[in-house]
Amino acid sequence: MAHFITRNFGKYDVFSIDSYLSIGGFSSLKKALKMDKEDIASLITKAGVKGRGGAEYPMGRKWSQARQVTRPHHCVVCNADEGETCTFKDRELITQDPFNLIEAIIIAGWAVDAEDGYIYMREEYAHLCPRLINAIEQARQRGFLGKNILGSGFNYDIHLYSGAGAYVCGEGTALIRSIEGKAGRPRMKPPFMKQSGLFTRPTCLNNVESLSIVPHLLHDAAPYLAQGTENSIGTKLISVGGNVNKPGVFEIPFGTTIRQIIYDLAGGIQENRSIRLIQFGGASGKIADDSVLDLPYTYEDFAAHNLIIGSGSILVIDERMSVIDFLRATQDFFLHESCGQCVPCREGNRQIKFFLDKIKAGTQTQEDIETMLTFAKVMPLSSLCGLGETAQNALQSAIKVFPEVFGLMPKAQGEQA
């Protein structure tokens, strides 16, 4: 395992700012306050950091774009609504390195000219709220938050909000509506959040892991830049679960193979069973079979094999579960979590669940399969938010990997799916 993002784990008392300061805590903030703000964004761009909540948008570009918005009262939002299935890496960052996250959110505020930072915590992580509240309060007492931070003239504070357990609130516009006290439902864009987001203020939103990298990069970027591949630089936190012997969170250099992740880090498959399928990136991610075991874990290699890294999760399913049963369980999840606001997502998820149940019962017709495939293609094109756009990633990838399950013939080599 690599130790760049996780280098502070186990090295300080997570309830004591003095303990964090003793290992060099807040030195990156002090350095950032003396840097040109665009240089901070440029360093993140040089490191090739992409959004690690699932969208994979270049983070340095996002910070530059956010700061260029001329409207006043900017704010930063940390998305800690880690709702993707089998995704729990952000929980470890909050649990084992809360002061680093607070430092990162302050640096982000400085870099994008913000006045406030907000953390949106998923309801299931409510037990971690006291940990962050303590870190915020101690940082405020030591002058790292509030008025004129460290004599820089920078005024900034952080506020913590808890969600109510809705998966759709991981989507940016639904998240900010939830903070505002409204129903957590997505809205149309534009306006984009960088122009009009939380409380109609220019808003820069980042994932916990995305932010947590920044203090380490400012401290010393060289170890990060020396790892990974040319197009996927550095290291990545992943969460591995399912039918493996040692599920958990691991920091890996980009380029590590799926085989090394599953069989070395996660201890292999329980009772040496065979792999039925692997899902990457949470419920909204795509699936593959064991033919990808020697695939390097990089953005470019995943894209070439019609996969996405997404939230950084790897869910391993063994031979005891059928592909259809897995898809039905995934579909139950999306049917339950859809906010119901837009027709393509609300009715598309309902109808695809109906067709999958027919396939399970063996009562489907060829027309059923064709209709299901049509719905699966239309939903990403017409849904209001990322939930509806990605809900059928698993189904669409399963059709390509396991066509026989749906009574379809495999595509001839070179033929478009």
Short mmCIF file of C-alpha atoms in Angstrom, two decimals:
data_model
loop_
_atom_site.label_atom_id
_atom_site.label_comp_id
_atom_site.label_asym_id
_atom_site.label_seq_id
_atom_site.Cartn_x
_atom_site.Cartn_y
_atom_site.Cartn_z
CA MET A 1 0.00 0.00 0.00
CA ALA A 2 1.03 3.56 -0.68
CA HIS A 3 0.96 6.21 2.06
CA PHE A 4 0.50 9.70 0.71
CA ILE A 5 -3.14 10.61 1.31
CA THR A 6 -3.12 8.38 4.40
CA ARG A 7 0.28 9.46 5.72
CA ASN A 8 -1.25 10.97 8.88
CA PHE A 9 -3.30 7.90 9.76
CA GLY A 10 -2.50 6.70 13.28
CA LYS A 11 0.10 9.40 13.87
CA TYR A 12 -1.86 11.86 16.00
CA ASP A 13 -4.74 12.16 18.45
CA VAL A 14 -7.68 13.03 16.18
CA PHE A 15 -9.36 14.98 19.01
CA SER A 16 -6.37 17.25 19.71
CA ILE A 17 -5.21 20.11 17.51
CA ASP A 18 -1.94 20.21 19.45
CA SER A 19 -1.29 16.62 18.43
CA TYR A 20 -2.02 17.53 14.80
CA LEU A 21 0.28 20.55 15.00
CA SER A 22 3.06 18.32 16.37
CA ILE A 23 3.20 16.39 13.07
CA GLY A 24 3.22 19.54 10.94
CA GLY A 25 -0.49 20.21 10.83
CA PHE A 26 -1.61 23.54 9.28
CA SER A 27 1.85 24.12 7.81
CA SER A 28 0.32 23.69 4.35
CA LEU A 29 -2.26 26.38 5.15
CA LYS A 30 0.49 28.75 6.26
CA LYS A 31 2.29 28.05 3.00
CA ALA A 32 -0.89 28.52 0.93
CA LEU A 33 -1.59 31.94 2.49
CA LYS A 34 1.73 33.16 1.06
CA MET A 35 1.17 31.68 -2.41
CA ASP A 36 -0.50 33.14 -5.45
CA LYS A 37 -3.96 31.56 -5.57
CA GLU A 38 -3.65 30.51 -9.17
CA ASP A 39 -0.40 28.72 -8.31
CA ILE A 40 -2.34 26.50 -5.90
CA ALA A 41 -4.76 25.54 -8.67
CA SER A 42 -1.82 25.00 -11.03
CA LEU A 43 -0.18 22.59 -8.57
CA ILE A 44 -3.40 20.56 -8.39
CA THR A 45 -3.57 20.56 -12.18
CA LYS A 46 0.04 19.41 -12.42
CA ALA A 47 -0.81 16.52 -10.09
CA GLY A 48 -3.68 15.55 -12.38
CA VAL A 49 -6.20 15.39 -9.54
CA LYS A 50 -9.71 14.62 -10.76
CA GLY A 51 -12.87 14.80 -8.66
CA ARG A 52 -13.00 11.66 -6.55
CA GLY A 53 -16.67 11.58 -5.74
CA GLY A 54 -17.49 10.10 -9.14
CA ALA A 55 -17.60 12.90 -11.72
CA GLU A 56 -13.83 12.89 -12.39
CA TYR A 57 -13.77 16.61 -13.31
CA PRO A 58 -10.25 18.14 -13.16
CA MET A 59 -10.01 19.75 -9.75
CA GLY A 60 -7.43 22.44 -10.57
CA ARG A 61 -9.60 23.65 -13.44
CA LYS A 62 -12.64 23.75 -11.15
CA TRP A 63 -10.80 25.95 -8.62
CA SER A 64 -9.58 28.32 -11.33
CA GLN A 65 -13.06 28.61 -12.81
CA ALA A 66 -14.61 29.19 -9.38
CA ARG A 67 -12.24 32.04 -8.55
CA GLN A 68 -12.85 33.71 -11.92
CA VAL A 69 -16.56 34.24 -11.12
CA THR A 70 -16.78 37.93 -10.26
CA ARG A 71 -19.87 37.81 -8.05
CA PRO A 72 -19.16 38.32 -4.31
CA HIS A 73 -19.66 35.96 -1.34
CA HIS A 74 -18.13 32.78 -2.72
CA CYS A 75 -18.40 29.59 -0.68
CA VAL A 76 -16.85 26.12 -0.63
CA VAL A 77 -18.88 22.95 -0.06
CA CYS A 78 -17.35 19.65 1.00
CA ASN A 79 -19.48 16.73 -0.17
CA ALA A 80 -19.32 14.10 2.59
CA ASP A 81 -22.54 12.43 1.43
CA GLU A 82 -20.80 9.19 0.57
CA GLY A 83 -23.87 7.31 -0.64
CA GLU A 84 -22.54 5.01 -3.36
CA THR A 85 -22.78 1.34 -2.45
CA CYS A 86 -19.52 -0.25 -1.30
CA THR A 87 -17.93 3.21 -0.97
CA PHE A 88 -16.50 4.07 2.45
CA LYS A 89 -13.10 5.70 1.82
CA ASP A 90 -14.25 9.19 2.84
CA ARG A 91 -15.44 7.76 6.15
CA GLU A 92 -11.86 6.68 6.87
CA LEU A 93 -10.49 10.13 6.05
CA ILE A 94 -12.97 11.79 8.40
CA THR A 95 -12.38 9.18 11.10
CA GLN A 96 -8.60 9.07 11.00
CA ASP A 97 -7.58 12.53 9.76
CA PRO A 98 -10.30 15.11 10.51
CA PHE A 99 -7.94 18.05 11.04
CA ASN A 100 -6.40 17.53 7.60
CA LEU A 101 -9.87 17.81 6.05
CA ILE A 102 -10.53 21.05 7.92
CA GLU A 103 -7.16 22.41 6.79
CA ALA A 104 -8.00 21.42 3.22
CA ILE A 105 -11.36 23.20 3.28
CA ILE A 106 -9.67 26.37 4.56
CA ILE A 107 -7.06 26.21 1.79
CA ALA A 108 -9.86 25.74 -0.75
CA GLY A 109 -11.62 28.81 0.64
CA TRP A 110 -8.47 30.89 0.27
CA ALA A 111 -7.79 29.63 -3.23
CA VAL A 112 -11.26 30.45 -4.61
CA ASP A 113 -11.83 33.70 -2.65
CA ALA A 114 -14.59 32.19 -0.49
CA GLU A 115 -16.04 33.55 2.74
CA ASP A 116 -17.57 30.34 4.10
CA GLY A 117 -17.06 26.60 3.92
CA TYR A 118 -19.78 24.01 4.39
CA ILE A 119 -19.54 20.29 5.09
CA TYR A 120 -22.54 18.17 4.13
CA MET A 121 -22.37 14.90 6.07
CA ARG A 122 -24.50 11.89 5.20
CA GLU A 123 -26.98 10.87 7.89
CA GLU A 124 -25.33 7.47 8.34
CA TYR A 125 -22.12 9.23 9.42
CA ALA A 126 -23.85 11.20 12.18
CA HIS A 127 -21.57 9.56 14.75
CA LEU A 128 -18.64 11.38 13.13
CA CYS A 129 -20.18 14.85 13.46
CA PRO A 130 -18.79 15.45 16.99
CA ARG A 131 -15.33 14.67 15.64
CA LEU A 132 -15.61 17.38 12.97
CA ILE A 133 -17.33 19.86 15.27
CA ASN A 134 -14.43 19.46 17.69
CA ALA A 135 -11.87 19.98 14.92
CA ILE A 136 -13.68 23.09 13.64
CA GLU A 137 -13.95 24.59 17.12
CA GLN A 138 -10.31 23.97 18.00
CA ALA A 139 -9.20 25.41 14.66
CA ARG A 140 -11.30 28.49 15.35
CA GLN A 141 -9.78 28.89 18.83
CA ARG A 142 -6.26 28.75 17.40
CA GLY A 143 -6.91 31.39 14.74
CA PHE A 144 -7.13 29.08 11.72
CA LEU A 145 -10.78 30.06 11.25
CA GLY A 146 -12.61 33.34 11.79
CA LYS A 147 -11.47 36.89 11.15
CA ASN A 148 -8.05 37.74 9.72
CA ILE A 149 -6.73 34.17 9.68
CA LEU A 150 -3.04 34.16 10.70
CA GLY A 151 -2.84 37.89 9.98
CA SER A 152 -3.53 37.36 6.27
CA GLY A 153 -6.69 39.45 6.09
CA PHE A 154 -8.59 36.29 5.12
CA ASN A 155 -11.97 35.93 6.84
CA TYR A 156 -13.45 32.44 6.68
CA ASP A 157 -15.50 29.97 8.72
CA ILE A 158 -16.77 26.39 8.33
CA HIS A 159 -20.30 25.13 9.00
CA LEU A 160 -21.42 21.50 9.35
CA TYR A 161 -24.76 20.19 8.07
CA SER A 162 -26.22 16.67 8.22
CA GLY A 163 -28.37 15.07 5.56
CA ALA A 164 -31.29 12.73 6.11
CA GLY A 165 -30.08 9.66 4.27
CA ALA A 166 -31.08 10.39 0.65
CA TYR A 167 -28.73 8.97 -1.99
CA VAL A 168 -29.77 11.64 -4.49
CA CYS A 169 -28.29 14.32 -2.20
CA GLY A 170 -24.86 13.23 -3.35
CA GLU A 171 -25.72 15.16 -6.52
CA GLY A 172 -24.48 18.71 -6.15
CA THR A 173 -27.66 20.71 -6.70
CA ALA A 174 -29.74 18.33 -4.54
CA LEU A 175 -27.09 18.62 -1.82
CA ILE A 176 -27.21 22.41 -1.72
CA ARG A 177 -31.01 22.39 -1.67
CA SER A 178 -30.85 20.08 1.32
CA ILE A 179 -28.50 22.47 3.15
CA GLU A 180 -30.96 25.27 2.36
CA GLY A 181 -33.71 23.33 4.13
CA LYS A 182 -35.53 22.37 0.94
CA ALA A 183 -36.39 18.93 -0.40
CA GLY A 184 -33.21 17.27 -1.63
CA ARG A 185 -34.09 17.27 -5.31
CA PRO A 186 -31.82 18.25 -8.22
CA ARG A 187 -32.44 21.37 -10.27
CA MET A 188 -31.82 22.24 -13.88
CA LYS A 189 -28.50 23.74 -14.95
CA PRO A 190 -27.59 26.44 -15.89
CA PRO A 191 -27.05 28.39 -13.77
CA PHE A 192 -24.07 26.29 -12.76
CA MET A 193 -23.04 26.13 -9.13
CA LYS A 194 -19.87 28.09 -9.72
CA GLN A 195 -22.16 31.00 -10.68
CA SER A 196 -25.20 30.43 -8.44
CA GLY A 197 -25.11 27.58 -5.97
CA LEU A 198 -25.69 27.43 -2.20
CA PHE A 199 -27.94 30.32 -1.13
CA THR A 200 -27.46 31.57 -4.75
CA ARG A 201 -23.77 32.24 -3.95
CA PRO A 202 -20.91 31.23 -6.28
CA THR A 203 -20.08 27.74 -5.03
CA CYS A 204 -17.13 25.38 -5.40
CA LEU A 205 -18.04 21.82 -4.43
CA ASN A 206 -15.51 19.03 -3.88
CA ASN A 207 -15.47 15.52 -2.48
CA VAL A 208 -13.76 14.64 0.84
CA GLU A 209 -10.90 12.72 -0.79
CA SER A 210 -10.39 15.39 -3.45
CA LEU A 211 -9.94 18.04 -0.77
CA SER A 212 -7.88 15.85 1.56
CA ILE A 213 -5.12 15.50 -1.04
CA VAL A 214 -4.41 19.24 -1.16
CA PRO A 215 -2.52 19.78 2.14
CA HIS A 216 -0.28 16.82 1.31
CA LEU A 217 0.46 18.22 -2.16
CA LEU A 218 1.38 21.61 -0.69
CA HIS A 219 3.57 19.93 1.93
CA ASP A 220 5.57 17.96 -0.66
CA ALA A 221 4.12 17.00 -4.03
CA ALA A 222 7.17 15.04 -5.19
CA PRO A 223 6.20 11.64 -3.68
CA TYR A 224 2.77 11.92 -5.28
CA LEU A 225 4.06 13.00 -8.69
CA ALA A 226 6.54 10.10 -8.67
CA GLN A 227 3.78 7.48 -8.51
CA GLY A 228 1.11 6.30 -10.92
CA THR A 229 1.27 6.55 -14.69
CA GLU A 230 1.73 9.35 -17.22
CA ASN A 231 -2.01 10.05 -17.50
CA SER A 232 -3.10 8.86 -14.04
CA ILE A 233 -0.65 10.47 -11.65
CA GLY A 234 -0.26 9.63 -7.98
CA THR A 235 -2.30 7.49 -5.65
CA LYS A 236 -5.97 6.73 -5.07
CA LEU A 237 -8.04 5.62 -2.09
CA ILE A 238 -10.25 2.66 -2.94
CA SER A 239 -12.82 0.73 -0.94
CA VAL A 240 -13.10 -2.98 -1.68
CA GLY A 241 -16.06 -5.07 -0.54
CA GLY A 242 -18.34 -7.95 -1.39
CA ASN A 243 -17.19 -11.57 -1.35
CA VAL A 244 -13.54 -10.91 -0.49
CA ASN A 245 -11.69 -12.13 2.58
CA LYS A 246 -10.39 -8.75 3.73
CA PRO A 247 -12.72 -5.90 2.71
CA GLY A 248 -11.40 -2.44 3.50
CA VAL A 249 -9.95 0.87 2.36
CA PHE A 250 -6.58 0.84 0.60
CA GLU A 251 -4.37 3.55 -0.88
CA ILE A 252 -2.83 2.34 -4.12
CA PRO A 253 -0.62 3.86 -6.80
CA PHE A 254 -2.47 4.25 -10.08
CA GLY A 255 -1.41 1.37 -12.30
CA THR A 256 -1.94 -1.34 -9.69
CA THR A 257 -3.79 -4.23 -11.34
CA ILE A 258 -7.25 -5.40 -10.35
CA ARG A 259 -5.75 -8.80 -9.56
CA GLN A 260 -3.31 -7.26 -7.07
CA ILE A 261 -6.14 -5.31 -5.44
CA ILE A 262 -8.49 -8.28 -5.05
CA TYR A 263 -6.04 -11.09 -4.33
CA ASP A 264 -3.17 -9.32 -2.54
CA LEU A 265 -4.75 -6.38 -0.70
CA ALA A 266 -8.27 -7.79 -0.19
CA GLY A 267 -7.13 -11.36 0.44
CA GLY A 268 -8.85 -13.07 -2.47
CA ILE A 269 -12.34 -14.54 -2.79
CA GLN A 270 -14.05 -16.22 0.15
CA GLU A 271 -13.56 -20.02 0.15
CA ASN A 272 -11.68 -19.69 -3.17
CA ARG A 273 -14.89 -19.33 -5.14
CA SER A 274 -14.97 -18.01 -8.69
CA ILE A 275 -15.76 -14.40 -9.53
CA ARG A 276 -19.14 -13.83 -11.13
CA LEU A 277 -18.74 -10.10 -11.70
CA ILE A 278 -16.98 -6.99 -10.44
CA GLN A 279 -18.69 -3.59 -10.19
CA PHE A 280 -16.52 -0.48 -10.20
CA GLY A 281 -17.62 2.90 -8.88
CA GLY A 282 -20.67 2.07 -6.80
CA ALA A 283 -24.23 1.25 -7.81
CA SER A 284 -23.99 3.75 -10.66
CA GLY A 285 -20.81 2.11 -11.92
CA LYS A 286 -20.24 -0.46 -14.64
CA ILE A 287 -19.58 -4.16 -14.29
CA ALA A 288 -17.06 -6.58 -15.74
CA ASP A 289 -16.13 -10.24 -15.45
CA ASP A 290 -12.80 -11.76 -14.37
CA SER A 291 -11.24 -11.05 -17.76
CA VAL A 292 -10.24 -7.61 -16.41
CA LEU A 293 -8.13 -8.93 -13.53
CA ASP A 294 -4.87 -7.86 -15.17
CA LEU A 295 -6.22 -4.42 -16.10
CA PRO A 296 -4.24 -1.54 -14.51
CA TYR A 297 -6.32 0.70 -12.27
CA THR A 298 -6.02 3.93 -14.28
CA TYR A 299 -8.43 6.37 -15.86
CA GLU A 300 -7.15 5.63 -19.35
CA ASP A 301 -7.23 1.82 -19.06
CA PHE A 302 -10.71 1.87 -17.56
CA ALA A 303 -12.01 4.16 -20.31
CA ALA A 304 -10.55 1.85 -22.95
CA HIS A 305 -12.52 -1.07 -21.43
CA ASN A 306 -15.82 0.85 -21.00
CA LEU A 307 -15.39 1.11 -17.23
CA ILE A 308 -15.30 4.05 -14.82
CA ILE A 309 -13.35 4.57 -11.61
CA GLY A 310 -16.15 6.74 -10.23
CA SER A 311 -16.30 6.80 -6.44
CA GLY A 312 -13.35 4.43 -6.11
CA SER A 313 -15.25 1.35 -4.96
CA ILE A 314 -14.70 -2.22 -6.12
CA LEU A 315 -17.53 -4.64 -5.37
CA VAL A 316 -16.67 -8.30 -5.94
CA ILE A 317 -19.53 -10.78 -6.43
CA ASP A 318 -18.83 -14.51 -6.46
CA GLU A 319 -20.52 -17.38 -8.28
CA ARG A 320 -23.33 -17.76 -5.74
CA MET A 321 -25.23 -14.75 -7.13
CA SER A 322 -26.53 -14.64 -10.68
CA VAL A 323 -26.11 -11.60 -12.90
CA ILE A 324 -29.87 -11.06 -13.02
CA ASP A 325 -30.21 -11.21 -9.23
CA PHE A 326 -27.42 -8.67 -8.91
CA LEU A 327 -29.09 -6.34 -11.41
CA ARG A 328 -32.43 -6.72 -9.66
CA ALA A 329 -30.84 -5.74 -6.34
CA THR A 330 -29.19 -2.73 -7.98
CA GLN A 331 -32.48 -1.78 -9.62
CA ASP A 332 -34.32 -2.02 -6.29
CA PHE A 333 -31.79 0.47 -4.91
CA PHE A 334 -32.34 3.02 -7.68
CA LEU A 335 -36.10 2.60 -7.65
CA HIS A 336 -36.07 3.38 -3.93
CA GLU A 337 -33.60 6.27 -4.14
CA SER A 338 -34.98 8.10 -7.19
CA CYS A 339 -36.48 11.40 -6.04
CA GLY A 340 -39.29 10.94 -8.58
CA GLN A 341 -39.02 14.48 -9.91
CA CYS A 342 -38.40 13.64 -13.56
CA VAL A 343 -40.35 11.10 -15.62
CA PRO A 344 -37.44 9.31 -17.34
CA CYS A 345 -35.87 8.34 -14.03
CA ARG A 346 -39.05 7.74 -12.06
CA GLU A 347 -40.83 5.62 -14.66
CA GLY A 348 -37.72 4.23 -16.35
CA ASN A 349 -36.45 2.67 -13.13
CA ARG A 350 -39.90 1.26 -12.40
CA GLN A 351 -40.30 -0.31 -15.82
CA ILE A 352 -36.79 -1.79 -15.94
CA LYS A 353 -37.41 -3.39 -12.54
CA PHE A 354 -40.55 -4.97 -14.05
CA PHE A 355 -38.60 -6.38 -17.01
CA LEU A 356 -35.80 -7.74 -14.83
CA ASP A 357 -38.37 -9.53 -12.69
CA LYS A 358 -39.81 -11.11 -15.84
CA ILE A 359 -36.34 -12.28 -16.89
CA LYS A 360 -35.86 -13.81 -13.43
CA ALA A 361 -39.17 -15.62 -13.77
CA GLY A 362 -38.36 -16.71 -17.34
CA THR A 363 -41.49 -15.08 -18.75
CA GLN A 364 -39.85 -12.32 -20.82
CA THR A 365 -40.44 -11.91 -24.54
CA GLN A 366 -38.10 -10.54 -27.17
CA GLU A 367 -40.21 -7.40 -27.21
CA ASP A 368 -39.65 -7.03 -23.44
CA ILE A 369 -35.89 -7.16 -23.93
CA GLU A 370 -35.99 -4.61 -26.73
CA THR A 371 -38.21 -2.26 -24.71
CA MET A 372 -35.95 -2.57 -21.67
CA LEU A 373 -32.90 -1.76 -23.77
CA THR A 374 -34.67 1.28 -25.20
CA PHE A 375 -35.48 2.59 -21.72
CA ALA A 376 -31.88 1.98 -20.63
CA LYS A 377 -30.63 4.08 -23.57
CA VAL A 378 -33.16 6.89 -23.16
CA MET A 379 -32.68 7.43 -19.41
CA PRO A 380 -29.09 8.76 -19.62
CA LEU A 381 -30.10 11.15 -22.39
CA SER A 382 -33.17 12.64 -20.75
CA SER A 383 -32.92 12.39 -16.95
CA LEU A 384 -32.54 15.55 -14.88
CA CYS A 385 -29.52 14.50 -12.82
CA GLY A 386 -26.73 12.00 -12.45
CA LEU A 387 -28.91 9.42 -10.73
CA GLY A 388 -31.11 8.86 -13.74
CA GLU A 389 -28.18 9.29 -16.12
CA THR A 390 -26.13 6.51 -14.50
CA ALA A 391 -28.77 4.21 -13.00
CA GLN A 392 -28.54 1.83 -15.96
CA ASN A 393 -24.75 1.72 -16.22
CA ALA A 394 -24.77 -1.71 -14.59
CA LEU A 395 -27.48 -3.03 -16.91
CA GLN A 396 -25.95 -1.63 -20.09
CA SER A 397 -22.51 -2.97 -19.25
CA ALA A 398 -23.98 -6.36 -18.24
CA ILE A 399 -25.64 -6.65 -21.65
CA LYS A 400 -22.23 -6.31 -23.29
CA VAL A 401 -20.39 -8.62 -20.87
CA PHE A 402 -23.11 -11.24 -20.34
CA PRO A 403 -25.38 -11.09 -23.44
CA GLU A 404 -26.40 -14.74 -23.01
CA VAL A 405 -28.15 -13.87 -19.74
CA PHE A 406 -30.62 -11.79 -21.74
CA GLY A 407 -31.00 -14.30 -24.55
CA LEU A 408 -28.86 -12.17 -26.85
CA MET A 409 -26.10 -13.38 -29.11
CA PRO A 410 -22.61 -12.00 -28.43
CA LYS A 411 -21.62 -9.24 -30.86
CA ALA A 412 -19.18 -10.24 -33.56
CA GLN A 413 -15.71 -8.81 -33.11
CA GLY A 414 -15.63 -5.22 -34.36
CA GLU A 415 -19.43 -4.92 -34.44
CA GLN A 416 -20.87 -2.04 -32.45
CA ALA A 417 -22.90 -2.99 -29.37
#
